[in-house]
Amino acid sequence: MTDTPPIDRLIAIMARLRDPEDGCPWDLEQTFRTILPYTLEEAYEVAEAIEHEDMAALRDELGDLLLQVVFHARMAEEGGHFAFADVVAAICDKLIRRHPHVFGAAELADTAAIRVRWEQIKAAERAGAESGESNGILAGVARALPALVRAEKLQRRAARVGFDWDEVSAVFDKVEEELAECRATLAEHADQTERVHEIGDLLFSCVNLARHMGVDAEQALRAANQRFERRFAQVECGLRDQGLEPSLETREAMERHWTLAKAAERQV
């Protein structure tokens, strides 16, 4: 047994893997860019474990995600930029700064007031950043976010300064308007670029509708994907029982099994 704190042990293991003489060749070849896809993948696997309420998987996936943080920090330290301790110190400072009602003298009445204050502090941080980027209302919304997530964040930023629909009924109207414009691109034989734009506008308006209805668009679509997978698996199972396979010739049978799968879920 070792008395070394687990996080220190992990940092030491990562340093060993990146040792120029005795480390792992694969780990030594990695850069921030080559590791990035793994970082994103691990974050999604954490989300999947949470969605399935699988605590054992969540423990393991959080460990994998933590490894990504340690990996990036190690490469940064090798480049003379910062170390893992600096990452921890920065987030500690940020949490204290953004919670003046807990660590300071500020008194905030409720969650809504806390959220407003949080955004004010973040805006001040953006204004003070020496990044050379715009400090506008929409500045700082990461472009690498999934499109649905980023759309919602952009909309929420704009809504905080009053650029938003007052009633959800108006958002329904907007979705219908965008849908009609999409349909028009087929009737008018529009070029592909215009169709891409109109589909994008429709998706953006759907995210707006989800936001006004209190629904997380990204999670809603992830759940829809899971339902589709589950139902289609039942369709395939039903076809196999009939000695059939999915094909154009069995489309009617697929529709019947799909309807049965949906009906079975409603009864649960």
mmCIF file of N, CA and C in Angstrom, residues 50-172:
data_model
loop_
_atom_site.group_PDB
_atom_site.id
_atom_site.type_symbol
_atom_site.label_atom_id
_atom_site.label_comp_id
_atom_site.label_asym_id
_atom_site.label_seq_id
_atom_site.Cartn_x
_atom_site.Cartn_y
_atom_site.Cartn_z
ATOM 1 N N ILE A 50 -24.349 8.884 -16.980
ATOM 2 C CA ILE A 50 -25.341 9.610 -16.189
ATOM 3 C C ILE A 50 -26.747 9.326 -16.699
ATOM 4 N N GLU A 51 -26.908 9.326 -18.015
ATOM 5 C CA GLU A 51 -28.219 9.077 -18.596
ATOM 6 C C GLU A 51 -28.735 7.685 -18.246
ATOM 7 N N HIS A 52 -27.817 6.720 -18.123
ATOM 8 C CA HIS A 52 -28.209 5.354 -17.785
ATOM 9 C C HIS A 52 -28.223 5.119 -16.270
ATOM 10 N N GLU A 53 -27.895 6.177 -15.504
ATOM 11 C CA GLU A 53 -27.851 6.086 -14.039
ATOM 12 C C GLU A 53 -26.990 4.913 -13.586
ATOM 13 N N ASP A 54 -25.858 4.726 -14.282
ATOM 14 C CA ASP A 54 -24.923 3.635 -14.000
ATOM 15 C C ASP A 54 -23.754 4.207 -13.200
ATOM 16 N N MET A 55 -23.820 4.075 -11.878
ATOM 17 C CA MET A 55 -22.814 4.685 -11.021
ATOM 18 C C MET A 55 -21.427 4.049 -11.172
ATOM 19 N N ALA A 56 -21.385 2.742 -11.406
ATOM 20 C CA ALA A 56 -20.087 2.090 -11.611
ATOM 21 C C ALA A 56 -19.428 2.615 -12.882
ATOM 22 N N ALA A 57 -20.226 2.732 -13.938
ATOM 23 C CA ALA A 57 -19.690 3.264 -15.193
ATOM 24 C C ALA A 57 -19.307 4.727 -15.030
ATOM 25 N N LEU A 58 -20.099 5.484 -14.273
ATOM 26 C CA LEU A 58 -19.793 6.898 -14.070
ATOM 27 C C LEU A 58 -18.460 7.069 -13.355
ATOM 28 N N ARG A 59 -18.218 6.232 -12.337
ATOM 29 C CA ARG A 59 -16.926 6.288 -11.648
ATOM 30 C C ARG A 59 -15.771 6.086 -12.632
ATOM 31 N N ASP A 60 -15.903 5.065 -13.479
ATOM 32 C CA ASP A 60 -14.835 4.761 -14.425
ATOM 33 C C ASP A 60 -14.681 5.860 -15.470
ATOM 34 N N GLU A 61 -15.799 6.366 -15.968
ATOM 35 C CA GLU A 61 -15.735 7.389 -17.021
ATOM 36 C C GLU A 61 -15.201 8.709 -16.477
ATOM 37 N N LEU A 62 -15.545 9.048 -15.238
ATOM 38 C CA LEU A 62 -14.976 10.255 -14.635
ATOM 39 C C LEU A 62 -13.463 10.112 -14.488
ATOM 40 N N GLY A 63 -13.007 8.889 -14.182
ATOM 41 C CA GLY A 63 -11.568 8.649 -14.118
ATOM 42 C C GLY A 63 -10.908 8.848 -15.467
ATOM 43 N N ASP A 64 -11.558 8.349 -16.527
ATOM 44 C CA ASP A 64 -11.020 8.532 -17.875
ATOM 45 C C ASP A 64 -10.971 10.009 -18.248
ATOM 46 N N LEU A 65 -12.009 10.756 -17.835
ATOM 47 C CA LEU A 65 -12.036 12.185 -18.142
ATOM 48 C C LEU A 65 -10.960 12.926 -17.352
ATOM 49 N N LEU A 66 -10.777 12.537 -16.098
ATOM 50 C CA LEU A 66 -9.715 13.140 -15.284
ATOM 51 C C LEU A 66 -8.351 12.883 -15.904
ATOM 52 N N LEU A 67 -8.152 11.686 -16.452
ATOM 53 C CA LEU A 67 -6.894 11.380 -17.118
ATOM 54 C C LEU A 67 -6.632 12.361 -18.256
ATOM 55 N N GLN A 68 -7.674 12.739 -18.971
ATOM 56 C CA GLN A 68 -7.513 13.691 -20.067
ATOM 57 C C GLN A 68 -7.009 15.034 -19.547
ATOM 58 N N VAL A 69 -7.538 15.486 -18.417
ATOM 59 C CA VAL A 69 -7.091 16.746 -17.814
ATOM 60 C C VAL A 69 -5.618 16.648 -17.426
ATOM 61 N N VAL A 70 -5.256 15.535 -16.791
ATOM 62 C CA VAL A 70 -3.869 15.338 -16.373
ATOM 63 C C VAL A 70 -2.947 15.255 -17.586
ATOM 64 N N PHE A 71 -3.401 14.594 -18.642
ATOM 65 C CA PHE A 71 -2.605 14.459 -19.876
ATOM 66 C C PHE A 71 -2.323 15.837 -20.475
ATOM 67 N N HIS A 72 -3.377 16.646 -20.636
ATOM 68 C CA HIS A 72 -3.199 17.990 -21.203
ATOM 69 C C HIS A 72 -2.285 18.837 -20.319
ATOM 70 N N ALA A 73 -2.495 18.745 -19.003
ATOM 71 C CA ALA A 73 -1.683 19.533 -18.082
ATOM 72 C C ALA A 73 -0.216 19.117 -18.146
ATOM 73 N N ARG A 74 0.030 17.820 -18.295
ATOM 74 C CA ARG A 74 1.409 17.342 -18.397
ATOM 75 C C ARG A 74 2.090 17.893 -19.644
ATOM 76 N N MET A 75 1.402 17.870 -20.768
ATOM 77 C CA MET A 75 1.981 18.392 -22.003
ATOM 78 C C MET A 75 2.236 19.893 -21.882
ATOM 79 N N ALA A 76 1.316 20.594 -21.206
ATOM 80 C CA ALA A 76 1.497 22.030 -21.001
ATOM 81 C C ALA A 76 2.710 22.296 -20.118
ATOM 82 N N GLU A 77 2.895 21.471 -19.094
ATOM 83 C CA GLU A 77 4.049 21.639 -18.209
ATOM 84 C C GLU A 77 5.354 21.400 -18.962
ATOM 85 N N GLU A 78 5.356 20.408 -19.823
ATOM 86 C CA GLU A 78 6.544 20.129 -20.629
ATOM 87 C C GLU A 78 6.891 21.302 -21.538
ATOM 88 N N GLY A 79 5.857 22.023 -21.966
ATOM 89 C CA GLY A 79 6.081 23.178 -22.829
ATOM 90 C C GLY A 79 6.355 24.458 -22.070
ATOM 91 N N GLY A 80 6.376 24.377 -20.737
ATOM 92 C CA GLY A 80 6.656 25.548 -19.924
ATOM 93 C C GLY A 80 5.489 26.508 -19.795
ATOM 94 N N HIS A 81 4.264 26.018 -19.985
ATOM 95 C CA HIS A 81 3.083 26.882 -19.949
ATOM 96 C C HIS A 81 2.422 26.901 -18.562
ATOM 97 N N PHE A 82 2.034 25.745 -18.067
ATOM 98 C CA PHE A 82 1.423 25.633 -16.747
ATOM 99 C C PHE A 82 1.451 24.166 -16.349
ATOM 100 N N ALA A 83 1.168 23.892 -15.070
ATOM 101 C CA ALA A 83 1.146 22.524 -14.563
ATOM 102 C C ALA A 83 -0.238 22.205 -14.016
ATOM 103 N N PHE A 84 -0.446 20.964 -13.618
ATOM 104 C CA PHE A 84 -1.743 20.546 -13.087
ATOM 105 C C PHE A 84 -2.146 21.381 -11.882
ATOM 106 N N ALA A 85 -1.179 21.701 -11.023
ATOM 107 C CA ALA A 85 -1.479 22.508 -9.833
ATOM 108 C C ALA A 85 -2.031 23.875 -10.226
ATOM 109 N N ASP A 86 -1.553 24.417 -11.337
ATOM 110 C CA ASP A 86 -2.052 25.717 -11.803
ATOM 111 C C ASP A 86 -3.500 25.601 -12.278
ATOM 112 N N VAL A 87 -3.825 24.465 -12.896
ATOM 113 C CA VAL A 87 -5.204 24.223 -13.334
ATOM 114 C C VAL A 87 -6.130 24.208 -12.125
ATOM 115 N N VAL A 88 -5.712 23.485 -11.077
ATOM 116 C CA VAL A 88 -6.523 23.381 -9.863
ATOM 117 C C VAL A 88 -6.650 24.744 -9.180
ATOM 118 N N ALA A 89 -5.537 25.470 -9.098
ATOM 119 C CA ALA A 89 -5.565 26.785 -8.453
ATOM 120 C C ALA A 89 -6.494 27.738 -9.202
ATOM 121 N N ALA A 90 -6.469 27.673 -10.534
ATOM 122 C CA ALA A 90 -7.303 28.569 -11.342
ATOM 123 C C ALA A 90 -8.785 28.302 -11.131
ATOM 124 N N ILE A 91 -9.171 27.012 -11.085
ATOM 125 C CA ILE A 91 -10.595 26.716 -10.922
ATOM 126 C C ILE A 91 -11.038 27.030 -9.493
ATOM 127 N N CYS A 92 -10.153 26.842 -8.510
ATOM 128 C CA CYS A 92 -10.501 27.212 -7.129
ATOM 129 C C CYS A 92 -10.760 28.716 -7.028
ATOM 130 N N ASP A 93 -9.854 29.498 -7.611
ATOM 131 C CA ASP A 93 -10.022 30.953 -7.595
ATOM 132 C C ASP A 93 -11.310 31.367 -8.292
ATOM 133 N N LYS A 94 -11.598 30.707 -9.420
ATOM 134 C CA LYS A 94 -12.797 31.049 -10.187
ATOM 135 C C LYS A 94 -14.065 30.738 -9.395
ATOM 136 N N LEU A 95 -14.099 29.585 -8.746
ATOM 137 C CA LEU A 95 -15.282 29.214 -7.961
ATOM 138 C C LEU A 95 -15.527 30.191 -6.816
ATOM 139 N N ILE A 96 -14.466 30.595 -6.152
ATOM 140 C CA ILE A 96 -14.608 31.552 -5.050
ATOM 141 C C ILE A 96 -15.064 32.908 -5.580
ATOM 142 N N ARG A 97 -14.485 33.326 -6.699
ATOM 143 C CA ARG A 97 -14.836 34.619 -7.296
ATOM 144 C C ARG A 97 -16.290 34.640 -7.761
ATOM 145 N N ARG A 98 -16.775 33.520 -8.279
ATOM 146 C CA ARG A 98 -18.129 33.482 -8.824
ATOM 147 C C ARG A 98 -19.198 33.143 -7.788
ATOM 148 N N HIS A 99 -18.778 32.918 -6.544
ATOM 149 C CA HIS A 99 -19.745 32.642 -5.480
ATOM 150 C C HIS A 99 -19.554 33.626 -4.318
ATOM 151 N N PRO A 100 -19.722 34.918 -4.582
ATOM 152 C CA PRO A 100 -19.538 35.905 -3.507
ATOM 153 C C PRO A 100 -20.564 35.758 -2.395
ATOM 154 N N HIS A 101 -21.693 35.117 -2.695
ATOM 155 C CA HIS A 101 -22.734 34.903 -1.682
ATOM 156 C C HIS A 101 -22.371 33.767 -0.734
ATOM 157 N N VAL A 102 -21.349 32.988 -1.093
ATOM 158 C CA VAL A 102 -20.890 31.896 -0.233
ATOM 159 C C VAL A 102 -19.566 32.248 0.435
ATOM 160 N N PHE A 103 -18.635 32.775 -0.357
ATOM 161 C CA PHE A 103 -17.292 33.050 0.152
ATOM 162 C C PHE A 103 -17.049 34.529 0.452
ATOM 163 N N GLY A 104 -18.059 35.362 0.212
ATOM 164 C CA GLY A 104 -17.916 36.788 0.472
ATOM 165 C C GLY A 104 -19.103 37.323 1.243
ATOM 166 N N ALA A 105 -19.271 38.633 1.163
ATOM 167 C CA ALA A 105 -20.326 39.284 1.945
ATOM 168 C C ALA A 105 -21.610 39.493 1.166
ATOM 169 N N ALA A 106 -21.616 39.152 -0.113
ATOM 170 C CA ALA A 106 -22.799 39.401 -0.934
ATOM 171 C C ALA A 106 -23.984 38.576 -0.446
ATOM 172 N N GLU A 107 -25.174 39.148 -0.545
ATOM 173 C CA GLU A 107 -26.406 38.451 -0.177
ATOM 174 C C GLU A 107 -27.320 38.423 -1.399
ATOM 175 N N LEU A 108 -27.618 37.218 -1.858
ATOM 176 C CA LEU A 108 -28.474 37.047 -3.022
ATOM 177 C C LEU A 108 -29.723 36.280 -2.595
ATOM 178 N N ALA A 109 -30.882 36.773 -3.034
ATOM 179 C CA ALA A 109 -32.158 36.277 -2.504
ATOM 180 C C ALA A 109 -32.501 34.863 -2.921
ATOM 181 N N ASP A 110 -32.253 34.525 -4.205
ATOM 182 C CA ASP A 110 -32.690 33.227 -4.696
ATOM 183 C C ASP A 110 -31.815 32.774 -5.852
ATOM 184 N N THR A 111 -32.181 31.640 -6.434
ATOM 185 C CA THR A 111 -31.397 31.062 -7.529
ATOM 186 C C THR A 111 -31.340 32.000 -8.729
ATOM 187 N N ALA A 112 -32.440 32.676 -9.008
ATOM 188 C CA ALA A 112 -32.463 33.601 -10.148
ATOM 189 C C ALA A 112 -31.448 34.720 -9.951
ATOM 190 N N ALA A 113 -31.385 35.274 -8.739
ATOM 191 C CA ALA A 113 -30.422 36.342 -8.454
ATOM 192 C C ALA A 113 -28.994 35.826 -8.544
ATOM 193 N N ILE A 114 -28.800 34.584 -8.090
ATOM 194 C CA ILE A 114 -27.465 33.980 -8.169
ATOM 195 C C ILE A 114 -27.042 33.828 -9.620
ATOM 196 N N ARG A 115 -27.981 33.413 -10.472
ATOM 197 C CA ARG A 115 -27.665 33.226 -11.892
ATOM 198 C C ARG A 115 -27.306 34.561 -12.555
ATOM 199 N N VAL A 116 -28.045 35.606 -12.226
ATOM 200 C CA VAL A 116 -27.759 36.930 -12.784
ATOM 201 C C VAL A 116 -26.365 37.396 -12.359
ATOM 202 N N ARG A 117 -26.065 37.238 -11.076
ATOM 203 C CA ARG A 117 -24.759 37.657 -10.571
ATOM 204 C C ARG A 117 -23.639 36.856 -11.212
ATOM 205 N N TRP A 118 -23.859 35.566 -11.387
ATOM 206 C CA TRP A 118 -22.877 34.676 -12.029
ATOM 207 C C TRP A 118 -22.536 35.196 -13.420
ATOM 208 N N GLU A 119 -23.574 35.553 -14.184
ATOM 209 C CA GLU A 119 -23.348 36.039 -15.546
ATOM 210 C C GLU A 119 -22.655 37.401 -15.540
ATOM 211 N N GLN A 120 -22.972 38.238 -14.559
ATOM 212 C CA GLN A 120 -22.298 39.536 -14.454
ATOM 213 C C GLN A 120 -20.805 39.346 -14.202
ATOM 214 N N ILE A 121 -20.473 38.400 -13.337
ATOM 215 C CA ILE A 121 -19.065 38.126 -13.035
ATOM 216 C C ILE A 121 -18.358 37.563 -14.261
ATOM 217 N N LYS A 122 -19.021 36.648 -14.962
ATOM 218 C CA LYS A 122 -18.422 36.076 -16.164
ATOM 219 C C LYS A 122 -18.195 37.154 -17.221
ATOM 220 N N ALA A 123 -19.159 38.080 -17.354
ATOM 221 C CA ALA A 123 -19.014 39.164 -18.320
ATOM 222 C C ALA A 123 -17.824 40.042 -17.971
ATOM 223 N N ALA A 124 -17.650 40.305 -16.681
ATOM 224 C CA ALA A 124 -16.506 41.107 -16.240
ATOM 225 C C ALA A 124 -15.199 40.389 -16.533
ATOM 226 N N GLU A 125 -15.203 39.072 -16.364
ATOM 227 C CA GLU A 125 -14.010 38.280 -16.664
ATOM 228 C C GLU A 125 -13.682 38.341 -18.147
ATOM 229 N N ARG A 126 -14.722 38.241 -18.980
ATOM 230 C CA ARG A 126 -14.493 38.305 -20.427
ATOM 231 C C ARG A 126 -13.957 39.674 -20.822
ATOM 232 N N ALA A 127 -14.514 40.726 -20.206
ATOM 233 C CA ALA A 127 -14.084 42.084 -20.529
ATOM 234 C C ALA A 127 -12.633 42.318 -20.149
ATOM 235 N N GLY A 128 -12.189 41.619 -19.095
ATOM 236 C CA GLY A 128 -10.812 41.812 -18.636
ATOM 237 C C GLY A 128 -9.815 40.876 -19.276
ATOM 238 N N ALA A 129 -10.312 39.947 -20.091
ATOM 239 C CA ALA A 129 -9.392 39.000 -20.724
ATOM 240 C C ALA A 129 -8.568 39.685 -21.795
ATOM 241 N N GLU A 130 -7.306 39.349 -21.861
ATOM 242 C CA GLU A 130 -6.406 39.920 -22.868
ATOM 243 C C GLU A 130 -6.239 38.943 -24.022
ATOM 244 N N SER A 131 -7.351 38.570 -24.634
ATOM 245 C CA SER A 131 -7.339 37.558 -25.688
ATOM 246 C C SER A 131 -7.351 38.150 -27.074
ATOM 247 N N GLY A 132 -7.666 39.432 -27.192
ATOM 248 C CA GLY A 132 -7.747 40.048 -28.505
ATOM 249 C C GLY A 132 -9.064 39.751 -29.211
ATOM 250 N N GLU A 133 -9.924 38.936 -28.587
ATOM 251 C CA GLU A 133 -11.206 38.620 -29.186
ATOM 252 C C GLU A 133 -12.252 39.648 -28.790
ATOM 253 N N SER A 134 -13.364 39.610 -29.509
ATOM 254 C CA SER A 134 -14.460 40.514 -29.204
ATOM 255 C C SER A 134 -14.980 40.249 -27.799
ATOM 256 N N ASN A 135 -15.353 41.317 -27.094
ATOM 257 C CA ASN A 135 -15.942 41.180 -25.762
ATOM 258 C C ASN A 135 -17.440 41.430 -25.806
ATOM 259 N N GLY A 136 -18.054 41.176 -26.978
ATOM 260 C CA GLY A 136 -19.481 41.369 -27.129
ATOM 261 C C GLY A 136 -20.285 40.365 -26.329
ATOM 262 N N ILE A 137 -21.603 40.522 -26.377
ATOM 263 C CA ILE A 137 -22.511 39.674 -25.604
ATOM 264 C C ILE A 137 -22.286 38.198 -25.910
ATOM 265 N N LEU A 138 -22.004 37.859 -27.166
ATOM 266 C CA LEU A 138 -21.869 36.459 -27.570
ATOM 267 C C LEU A 138 -20.438 35.950 -27.515
ATOM 268 N N ALA A 139 -19.518 36.780 -27.059
ATOM 269 C CA ALA A 139 -18.116 36.370 -27.010
ATOM 270 C C ALA A 139 -17.911 35.258 -25.995
ATOM 271 N N GLY A 140 -17.025 34.351 -26.316
ATOM 272 C CA GLY A 140 -16.640 33.322 -25.364
ATOM 273 C C GLY A 140 -17.473 32.063 -25.385
ATOM 274 N N VAL A 141 -18.472 31.973 -26.264
ATOM 275 C CA VAL A 141 -19.233 30.729 -26.398
ATOM 276 C C VAL A 141 -18.424 29.812 -27.309
ATOM 277 N N ALA A 142 -17.865 28.767 -26.757
ATOM 278 C CA ALA A 142 -16.898 27.926 -27.473
ATOM 279 C C ALA A 142 -17.453 27.390 -28.785
ATOM 280 N N ARG A 143 -16.677 27.560 -29.841
ATOM 281 C CA ARG A 143 -17.105 27.083 -31.151
ATOM 282 C C ARG A 143 -17.040 25.568 -31.277
ATOM 283 N N ALA A 144 -16.301 24.919 -30.388
ATOM 284 C CA ALA A 144 -16.172 23.459 -30.450
ATOM 285 C C ALA A 144 -17.346 22.730 -29.798
ATOM 286 N N LEU A 145 -18.263 23.471 -29.175
ATOM 287 C CA LEU A 145 -19.421 22.832 -28.554
ATOM 288 C C LEU A 145 -20.292 22.150 -29.612
ATOM 289 N N PRO A 146 -21.017 21.096 -29.227
ATOM 290 C CA PRO A 146 -22.015 20.547 -30.159
ATOM 291 C C PRO A 146 -22.949 21.663 -30.600
ATOM 292 N N ALA A 147 -23.380 21.608 -31.851
ATOM 293 C CA ALA A 147 -24.140 22.718 -32.434
ATOM 294 C C ALA A 147 -25.409 23.049 -31.655
ATOM 295 N N LEU A 148 -26.125 22.027 -31.182
ATOM 296 C CA LEU A 148 -27.350 22.291 -30.430
ATOM 297 C C LEU A 148 -27.043 23.007 -29.118
ATOM 298 N N VAL A 149 -25.995 22.562 -28.445
ATOM 299 C CA VAL A 149 -25.603 23.187 -27.179
ATOM 300 C C VAL A 149 -25.191 24.633 -27.417
ATOM 301 N N ARG A 150 -24.398 24.854 -28.460
ATOM 302 C CA ARG A 150 -23.917 26.213 -28.730
ATOM 303 C C ARG A 150 -25.072 27.134 -29.127
ATOM 304 N N ALA A 151 -26.017 26.614 -29.912
ATOM 305 C CA ALA A 151 -27.176 27.422 -30.296
ATOM 306 C C ALA A 151 -27.935 27.892 -29.068
ATOM 307 N N GLU A 152 -28.144 26.981 -28.113
ATOM 308 C CA GLU A 152 -28.878 27.351 -26.902
ATOM 309 C C GLU A 152 -28.112 28.390 -26.090
ATOM 310 N N LYS A 153 -26.802 28.231 -25.985
ATOM 311 C CA LYS A 153 -26.000 29.195 -25.224
ATOM 312 C C LYS A 153 -26.024 30.573 -25.890
ATOM 313 N N LEU A 154 -25.929 30.606 -27.213
ATOM 314 C CA LEU A 154 -25.994 31.883 -27.923
ATOM 315 C C LEU A 154 -27.348 32.553 -27.685
ATOM 316 N N GLN A 155 -28.414 31.768 -27.757
ATOM 317 C CA GLN A 155 -29.753 32.311 -27.547
ATOM 318 C C GLN A 155 -29.923 32.837 -26.125
ATOM 319 N N ARG A 156 -29.413 32.098 -25.154
ATOM 320 C CA ARG A 156 -29.536 32.546 -23.766
ATOM 321 C C ARG A 156 -28.761 33.843 -23.537
ATOM 322 N N ARG A 157 -27.595 33.959 -24.150
ATOM 323 C CA ARG A 157 -26.821 35.196 -24.013
ATOM 324 C C ARG A 157 -27.623 36.377 -24.571
ATOM 325 N N ALA A 158 -28.184 36.192 -25.762
ATOM 326 C CA ALA A 158 -28.958 37.270 -26.382
ATOM 327 C C ALA A 158 -30.199 37.593 -25.568
ATOM 328 N N ALA A 159 -30.817 36.544 -24.991
ATOM 329 C CA ALA A 159 -32.044 36.749 -24.210
ATOM 330 C C ALA A 159 -31.790 37.597 -22.974
ATOM 331 N N ARG A 160 -30.585 37.543 -22.418
ATOM 332 C CA ARG A 160 -30.289 38.291 -21.195
ATOM 333 C C ARG A 160 -30.295 39.798 -21.426
ATOM 334 N N VAL A 161 -30.167 40.218 -22.679
ATOM 335 C CA VAL A 161 -30.232 41.654 -22.972
ATOM 336 C C VAL A 161 -31.534 41.998 -23.688
ATOM 337 N N GLY A 162 -32.518 41.086 -23.596
ATOM 338 C CA GLY A 162 -33.847 41.367 -24.122
ATOM 339 C C GLY A 162 -34.094 40.955 -25.544
ATOM 340 N N PHE A 163 -33.100 40.344 -26.218
ATOM 341 C CA PHE A 163 -33.289 39.918 -27.605
ATOM 342 C C PHE A 163 -33.855 38.506 -27.587
ATOM 343 N N ASP A 164 -35.194 38.411 -27.456
ATOM 344 C CA ASP A 164 -35.829 37.113 -27.302
ATOM 345 C C ASP A 164 -37.314 37.250 -27.573
ATOM 346 N N TRP A 165 -37.976 36.112 -27.780
ATOM 347 C CA TRP A 165 -39.420 36.106 -27.940
ATOM 348 C C TRP A 165 -40.078 36.233 -26.563
ATOM 349 N N ASP A 166 -41.178 36.971 -26.512
ATOM 350 C CA ASP A 166 -41.883 37.158 -25.246
ATOM 351 C C ASP A 166 -42.790 35.978 -24.916
ATOM 352 N N GLU A 167 -43.350 35.353 -25.951
ATOM 353 C CA GLU A 167 -44.296 34.258 -25.749
ATOM 354 C C GLU A 167 -43.865 33.033 -26.541
ATOM 355 N N VAL A 168 -44.096 31.855 -25.982
ATOM 356 C CA VAL A 168 -43.719 30.626 -26.674
ATOM 357 C C VAL A 168 -44.526 30.461 -27.953
ATOM 358 N N SER A 169 -45.738 31.026 -28.000
ATOM 359 C CA SER A 169 -46.555 30.919 -29.216
ATOM 360 C C SER A 169 -45.843 31.545 -30.409
ATOM 361 N N ALA A 170 -45.096 32.626 -30.156
ATOM 362 C CA ALA A 170 -44.360 33.272 -31.237
ATOM 363 C C ALA A 170 -43.233 32.380 -31.741
ATOM 364 N N VAL A 171 -42.679 31.568 -30.863
ATOM 365 C CA VAL A 171 -41.615 30.653 -31.276
ATOM 366 C C VAL A 171 -42.194 29.539 -32.133
ATOM 367 N N PHE A 172 -43.389 29.052 -31.776
ATOM 368 C CA PHE A 172 -44.059 28.063 -32.619
ATOM 369 C C PHE A 172 -44.273 28.632 -34.015
#
